[in-house]
Amino acid sequence: MCIYRPNANPQRVVAVSTPNVRKSYNCAKCPGYCCSYPIIPLNKRDIERLARYFGIGVREAKKKYTVPREDEPMTMRRKADVHFGRVCQFFDTEKRNCTIYEARPLACRGYPEVAHCGYYEFLKFERRLQEDKALVATTNGT
Ligand code: SF4
Ligand code: SF4
């Protein structure tokens, strides 16, 4: 689903290119770990795309959907989530998917860049270990 890569700062994701790789993960079966990154940056084009998608002005979209964090002038606003504490505002916390898929920002379009998603491997491992196919594995005991 999403397309970002953790860099030196694990709080942050960065946009990357999207090579053609055969995926070994299934976002449809994942509770959306990558949508819980605290910093999901947006660029000018992302805001324009969001504005078009919602039929509002660019300035309004920026104000409504973004907030500055650390050194990023525009990052996704977030909301509460029972599993991860906070997730992207556009994440459906019941269905566990993106509600603006066609309009998602660049940062969400290449992750995890490679054929494997570490989060998905972790999820599969924990579900197997706990013998619970619906488990939403976390590292904080929630
Ligand atoms: S964490 Fe990985 S498997 Fe889960 S939604 Fe994101 S990219 Fe897909
Ligand atoms: S825009 Fe969609 S894909 Fe990107 S973080 Fe938000 S919910 Fe996830």
PDB file of C-alpha atoms and ligand atoms in Angstrom:
ATOM      1  CA  MET A   1       0.000   0.000   0.000  1.00  0.00           C
ATOM      2  CA  CYS A   2       2.343   2.627   1.180  1.00  0.00           C
ATOM      3  CA  ILE A   3       5.651   3.572  -0.144  1.00  0.00           C
ATOM      4  CA  TYR A   4       8.147   4.957   2.232  1.00  0.00           C
ATOM      5  CA  ARG A   5      11.465   3.944   3.520  1.00  0.00           C
ATOM      6  CA  PRO A   6      12.707   4.444   7.043  1.00  0.00           C
ATOM      7  CA  ASN A   7      15.977   6.354   6.979  1.00  0.00           C
ATOM      8  CA  ALA A   8      18.423   7.218   9.725  1.00  0.00           C
ATOM      9  CA  ASN A   9      15.538   8.648  11.707  1.00  0.00           C
ATOM     10  CA  PRO A  10      13.047   5.853  12.414  1.00  0.00           C
ATOM     11  CA  GLN A  11      10.338   8.453  12.987  1.00  0.00           C
ATOM     12  CA  ARG A  12      10.503   9.525   9.392  1.00  0.00           C
ATOM     13  CA  VAL A  13       9.806   8.108   5.982  1.00  0.00           C
ATOM     14  CA  VAL A  14      11.250   9.301   2.704  1.00  0.00           C
ATOM     15  CA  ALA A  15       9.990   8.993  -0.828  1.00  0.00           C
ATOM     16  CA  VAL A  16      11.884   6.676  -3.104  1.00  0.00           C
ATOM     17  CA  SER A  17      11.612   5.373  -6.649  1.00  0.00           C
ATOM     18  CA  THR A  18       9.433   2.321  -7.244  1.00  0.00           C
ATOM     19  CA  PRO A  19      11.306  -0.403  -9.063  1.00  0.00           C
ATOM     20  CA  ASN A  20       9.480  -3.365 -10.531  1.00  0.00           C
ATOM     21  CA  VAL A  21       9.892  -6.019  -7.916  1.00  0.00           C
ATOM     22  CA  ARG A  22       7.932  -9.150  -7.158  1.00  0.00           C
ATOM     23  CA  LYS A  23       6.366  -8.521  -3.777  1.00  0.00           C
ATOM     24  CA  SER A  24       6.485 -11.054  -0.997  1.00  0.00           C
ATOM     25  CA  TYR A  25       4.061  -9.098   1.161  1.00  0.00           C
ATOM     26  CA  ASN A  26       0.352  -8.453   0.992  1.00  0.00           C
ATOM     27  CA  CYS A  27      -0.787  -5.029   2.126  1.00  0.00           C
ATOM     28  CA  ALA A  28      -4.418  -6.185   2.066  1.00  0.00           C
ATOM     29  CA  LYS A  29      -3.623  -8.539   4.931  1.00  0.00           C
ATOM     30  CA  CYS A  30      -1.577  -6.043   6.916  1.00  0.00           C
ATOM     31  CA  PRO A  31      -2.920  -3.732   9.642  1.00  0.00           C
ATOM     32  CA  GLY A  32      -0.963  -0.827   8.130  1.00  0.00           C
ATOM     33  CA  TYR A  33       2.271  -0.408  10.035  1.00  0.00           C
ATOM     34  CA  CYS A  34       3.701   2.010   7.514  1.00  0.00           C
ATOM     35  CA  CYS A  35       0.728   4.352   7.950  1.00  0.00           C
ATOM     36  CA  SER A  36       1.726   4.863  11.558  1.00  0.00           C
ATOM     37  CA  TYR A  37       5.010   6.630  10.842  1.00  0.00           C
ATOM     38  CA  PRO A  38       5.007   9.914  12.756  1.00  0.00           C
ATOM     39  CA  ILE A  39       6.465  11.813   9.833  1.00  0.00           C
ATOM     40  CA  ILE A  40       4.887  11.260   6.451  1.00  0.00           C
ATOM     41  CA  PRO A  41       6.096  14.199   4.380  1.00  0.00           C
ATOM     42  CA  LEU A  42       4.112  15.802   1.586  1.00  0.00           C
ATOM     43  CA  ASN A  43       5.393  17.943  -1.247  1.00  0.00           C
ATOM     44  CA  LYS A  44       3.676  20.616  -3.324  1.00  0.00           C
ATOM     45  CA  ARG A  45       2.372  18.081  -5.849  1.00  0.00           C
ATOM     46  CA  ASP A  46       0.966  15.917  -3.080  1.00  0.00           C
ATOM     47  CA  ILE A  47      -1.019  18.864  -1.766  1.00  0.00           C
ATOM     48  CA  GLU A  48      -2.263  19.752  -5.240  1.00  0.00           C
ATOM     49  CA  ARG A  49      -3.360  16.140  -5.747  1.00  0.00           C
ATOM     50  CA  LEU A  50      -5.182  16.120  -2.424  1.00  0.00           C
ATOM     51  CA  ALA A  51      -6.839  19.441  -3.198  1.00  0.00           C
ATOM     52  CA  ARG A  52      -8.082  18.098  -6.546  1.00  0.00           C
ATOM     53  CA  TYR A  53      -9.264  14.878  -4.941  1.00  0.00           C
ATOM     54  CA  PHE A  54     -11.331  16.688  -2.328  1.00  0.00           C
ATOM     55  CA  GLY A  55     -12.365  19.530  -4.606  1.00  0.00           C
ATOM     56  CA  ILE A  56     -10.906  22.258  -2.454  1.00  0.00           C
ATOM     57  CA  GLY A  57      -8.188  24.884  -2.807  1.00  0.00           C
ATOM     58  CA  VAL A  58      -4.511  24.105  -2.359  1.00  0.00           C
ATOM     59  CA  ARG A  59      -4.180  26.480   0.558  1.00  0.00           C
ATOM     60  CA  GLU A  60      -7.167  24.941   2.286  1.00  0.00           C
ATOM     61  CA  ALA A  61      -5.843  21.421   1.701  1.00  0.00           C
ATOM     62  CA  LYS A  62      -2.507  22.350   3.169  1.00  0.00           C
ATOM     63  CA  LYS A  63      -4.128  23.793   6.260  1.00  0.00           C
ATOM     64  CA  LYS A  64      -6.624  20.976   6.668  1.00  0.00           C
ATOM     65  CA  TYR A  65      -4.440  17.955   6.035  1.00  0.00           C
ATOM     66  CA  THR A  66      -0.891  18.865   6.954  1.00  0.00           C
ATOM     67  CA  VAL A  67       1.079  19.982   9.946  1.00  0.00           C
ATOM     68  CA  PRO A  68       4.783  20.928  10.247  1.00  0.00           C
ATOM     69  CA  ARG A  69       6.908  18.437  12.179  1.00  0.00           C
ATOM     70  CA  GLU A  70      10.599  18.646  12.925  1.00  0.00           C
ATOM     71  CA  ASP A  71      12.192  20.118   9.807  1.00  0.00           C
ATOM     72  CA  GLU A  72       9.362  19.081   7.473  1.00  0.00           C
ATOM     73  CA  PRO A  73       7.009  21.970   6.599  1.00  0.00           C
ATOM     74  CA  MET A  74       4.163  19.615   5.587  1.00  0.00           C
ATOM     75  CA  THR A  75       3.479  16.208   7.104  1.00  0.00           C
ATOM     76  CA  MET A  76       0.292  14.188   7.390  1.00  0.00           C
ATOM     77  CA  ARG A  77      -2.004  15.008  10.251  1.00  0.00           C
ATOM     78  CA  ARG A  78      -2.650  11.994  12.436  1.00  0.00           C
ATOM     79  CA  LYS A  79      -5.421  10.507  14.529  1.00  0.00           C
ATOM     80  CA  ALA A  80      -5.841   7.936  17.285  1.00  0.00           C
ATOM     81  CA  ASP A  81      -5.526   4.238  16.575  1.00  0.00           C
ATOM     82  CA  VAL A  82      -6.169   1.351  18.929  1.00  0.00           C
ATOM     83  CA  HIS A  83      -3.171  -0.645  17.734  1.00  0.00           C
ATOM     84  CA  PHE A  84      -0.467   1.884  16.959  1.00  0.00           C
ATOM     85  CA  GLY A  85      -1.458   4.840  19.099  1.00  0.00           C
ATOM     86  CA  ARG A  86      -1.515   7.261  16.154  1.00  0.00           C
ATOM     87  CA  VAL A  87      -1.903   6.771  12.409  1.00  0.00           C
ATOM     88  CA  CYS A  88      -2.362   8.870   9.294  1.00  0.00           C
ATOM     89  CA  GLN A  89      -5.620  10.822   9.212  1.00  0.00           C
ATOM     90  CA  PHE A  90      -6.631   9.038   6.016  1.00  0.00           C
ATOM     91  CA  PHE A  91      -6.269   5.543   7.386  1.00  0.00           C
ATOM     92  CA  ASP A  92      -9.489   3.614   7.969  1.00  0.00           C
ATOM     93  CA  THR A  93      -8.919   2.218  11.450  1.00  0.00           C
ATOM     94  CA  GLU A  94     -11.696  -0.365  11.066  1.00  0.00           C
ATOM     95  CA  LYS A  95     -10.959  -1.711   7.592  1.00  0.00           C
ATOM     96  CA  ARG A  96      -7.230  -1.088   8.021  1.00  0.00           C
ATOM     97  CA  ASN A  97      -6.632   0.519   4.656  1.00  0.00           C
ATOM     98  CA  CYS A  98      -6.046   3.834   2.945  1.00  0.00           C
ATOM     99  CA  THR A  99      -9.152   5.873   2.189  1.00  0.00           C
ATOM    100  CA  ILE A 100      -7.462   8.071  -0.413  1.00  0.00           C
ATOM    101  CA  TYR A 101      -5.454   5.463  -2.270  1.00  0.00           C
ATOM    102  CA  GLU A 102      -5.560   7.202  -5.660  1.00  0.00           C
ATOM    103  CA  ALA A 103      -4.631  10.495  -4.067  1.00  0.00           C
ATOM    104  CA  ARG A 104      -1.995   9.242  -1.624  1.00  0.00           C
ATOM    105  CA  PRO A 105       1.276  11.183  -1.533  1.00  0.00           C
ATOM    106  CA  LEU A 106       4.544  10.244  -3.178  1.00  0.00           C
ATOM    107  CA  ALA A 107       5.917   8.983   0.109  1.00  0.00           C
ATOM    108  CA  CYS A 108       3.191   6.347   0.076  1.00  0.00           C
ATOM    109  CA  ARG A 109       3.838   5.176  -3.471  1.00  0.00           C
ATOM    110  CA  GLY A 110       7.115   3.292  -3.279  1.00  0.00           C
ATOM    111  CA  TYR A 111       7.430   1.778   0.154  1.00  0.00           C
ATOM    112  CA  PRO A 112       8.964  -0.615   0.935  1.00  0.00           C
ATOM    113  CA  GLU A 113      11.003  -0.213  -2.262  1.00  0.00           C
ATOM    114  CA  VAL A 114      12.250  -3.783  -2.188  1.00  0.00           C
ATOM    115  CA  ALA A 115      10.537  -7.156  -2.582  1.00  0.00           C
ATOM    116  CA  HIS A 116      10.162  -7.675   1.146  1.00  0.00           C
ATOM    117  CA  CYS A 117       8.435  -5.646   3.799  1.00  0.00           C
ATOM    118  CA  GLY A 118      10.021  -6.051   7.221  1.00  0.00           C
ATOM    119  CA  TYR A 119       6.751  -5.255   8.935  1.00  0.00           C
ATOM    120  CA  TYR A 120       4.964  -7.964   7.010  1.00  0.00           C
ATOM    121  CA  GLU A 121       7.667 -10.491   7.864  1.00  0.00           C
ATOM    122  CA  PHE A 122       7.295  -9.525  11.516  1.00  0.00           C
ATOM    123  CA  LEU A 123       3.518  -9.890  11.296  1.00  0.00           C
ATOM    124  CA  LYS A 124       3.734 -13.323   9.673  1.00  0.00           C
ATOM    125  CA  PHE A 125       6.267 -14.476  12.241  1.00  0.00           C
ATOM    126  CA  GLU A 126       4.171 -13.342  15.215  1.00  0.00           C
ATOM    127  CA  ARG A 127       0.945 -14.759  13.802  1.00  0.00           C
ATOM    128  CA  ARG A 128       2.618 -18.091  13.293  1.00  0.00           C
ATOM    129  CA  LEU A 129       4.165 -18.015  16.749  1.00  0.00           C
ATOM    130  CA  GLN A 130       0.952 -17.022  18.495  1.00  0.00           C
ATOM    131  CA  GLU A 131      -1.136 -19.291  16.261  1.00  0.00           C
ATOM    132  CA  ASP A 132      -3.474 -16.372  15.658  1.00  0.00           C
ATOM    133  CA  LYS A 133      -4.162 -15.455  12.038  1.00  0.00           C
ATOM    134  CA  ALA A 134      -5.836 -12.189  13.012  1.00  0.00           C
ATOM    135  CA  LEU A 135      -3.216 -10.959  15.467  1.00  0.00           C
ATOM    136  CA  VAL A 136      -2.107  -7.350  15.081  1.00  0.00           C
ATOM    137  CA  ALA A 137       1.419  -7.710  16.345  1.00  0.00           C
ATOM    138  CA  THR A 138       3.091  -4.743  17.988  1.00  0.00           C
ATOM    139  CA  THR A 139       6.267  -4.316  19.972  1.00  0.00           C
ATOM    140  CA  ASN A 140       4.683  -2.331  22.783  1.00  0.00           C
ATOM    141  CA  GLY A 141       2.388  -4.972  24.237  1.00  0.00           C
ATOM    142  CA  THR A 142      -0.836  -3.330  22.998  1.00  0.00           C
TER     143      THR A 142
HETATM  144  S1  SF4 B   1       3.693  -2.224   6.418  1.00  0.00           S
HETATM  145 FE1  SF4 B   1       4.317  -3.289   4.540  1.00  0.00          FE
HETATM  146  S2  SF4 B   1       2.768  -4.875   4.200  1.00  0.00           S
HETATM  147 FE2  SF4 B   1       1.961  -3.405   5.685  1.00  0.00          FE
HETATM  148  S3  SF4 B   1       0.746  -1.959   4.474  1.00  0.00           S
HETATM  149 FE3  SF4 B   1       2.804  -1.110   4.694  1.00  0.00          FE
HETATM  150  S4  SF4 B   1       3.953  -1.826   2.894  1.00  0.00           S
HETATM  151 FE4  SF4 B   1       2.118  -3.078   3.059  1.00  0.00          FE
HETATM  152  S1  SF4 B   2      -2.147   8.515   2.743  1.00  0.00           S
HETATM  153 FE1  SF4 B   2      -2.951   6.448   2.774  1.00  0.00          FE
HETATM  154  S2  SF4 B   2      -1.196   5.160   2.315  1.00  0.00           S
HETATM  155 FE2  SF4 B   2      -0.384   7.126   2.933  1.00  0.00          FE
HETATM  156  S3  SF4 B   2      -0.025   6.994   5.132  1.00  0.00           S
HETATM  157 FE3  SF4 B   2      -2.072   7.829   4.846  1.00  0.00          FE
HETATM  158  S4  SF4 B   2      -3.429   6.074   4.938  1.00  0.00           S
HETATM  159 FE4  SF4 B   2      -1.353   5.300   4.563  1.00  0.00          FE
END
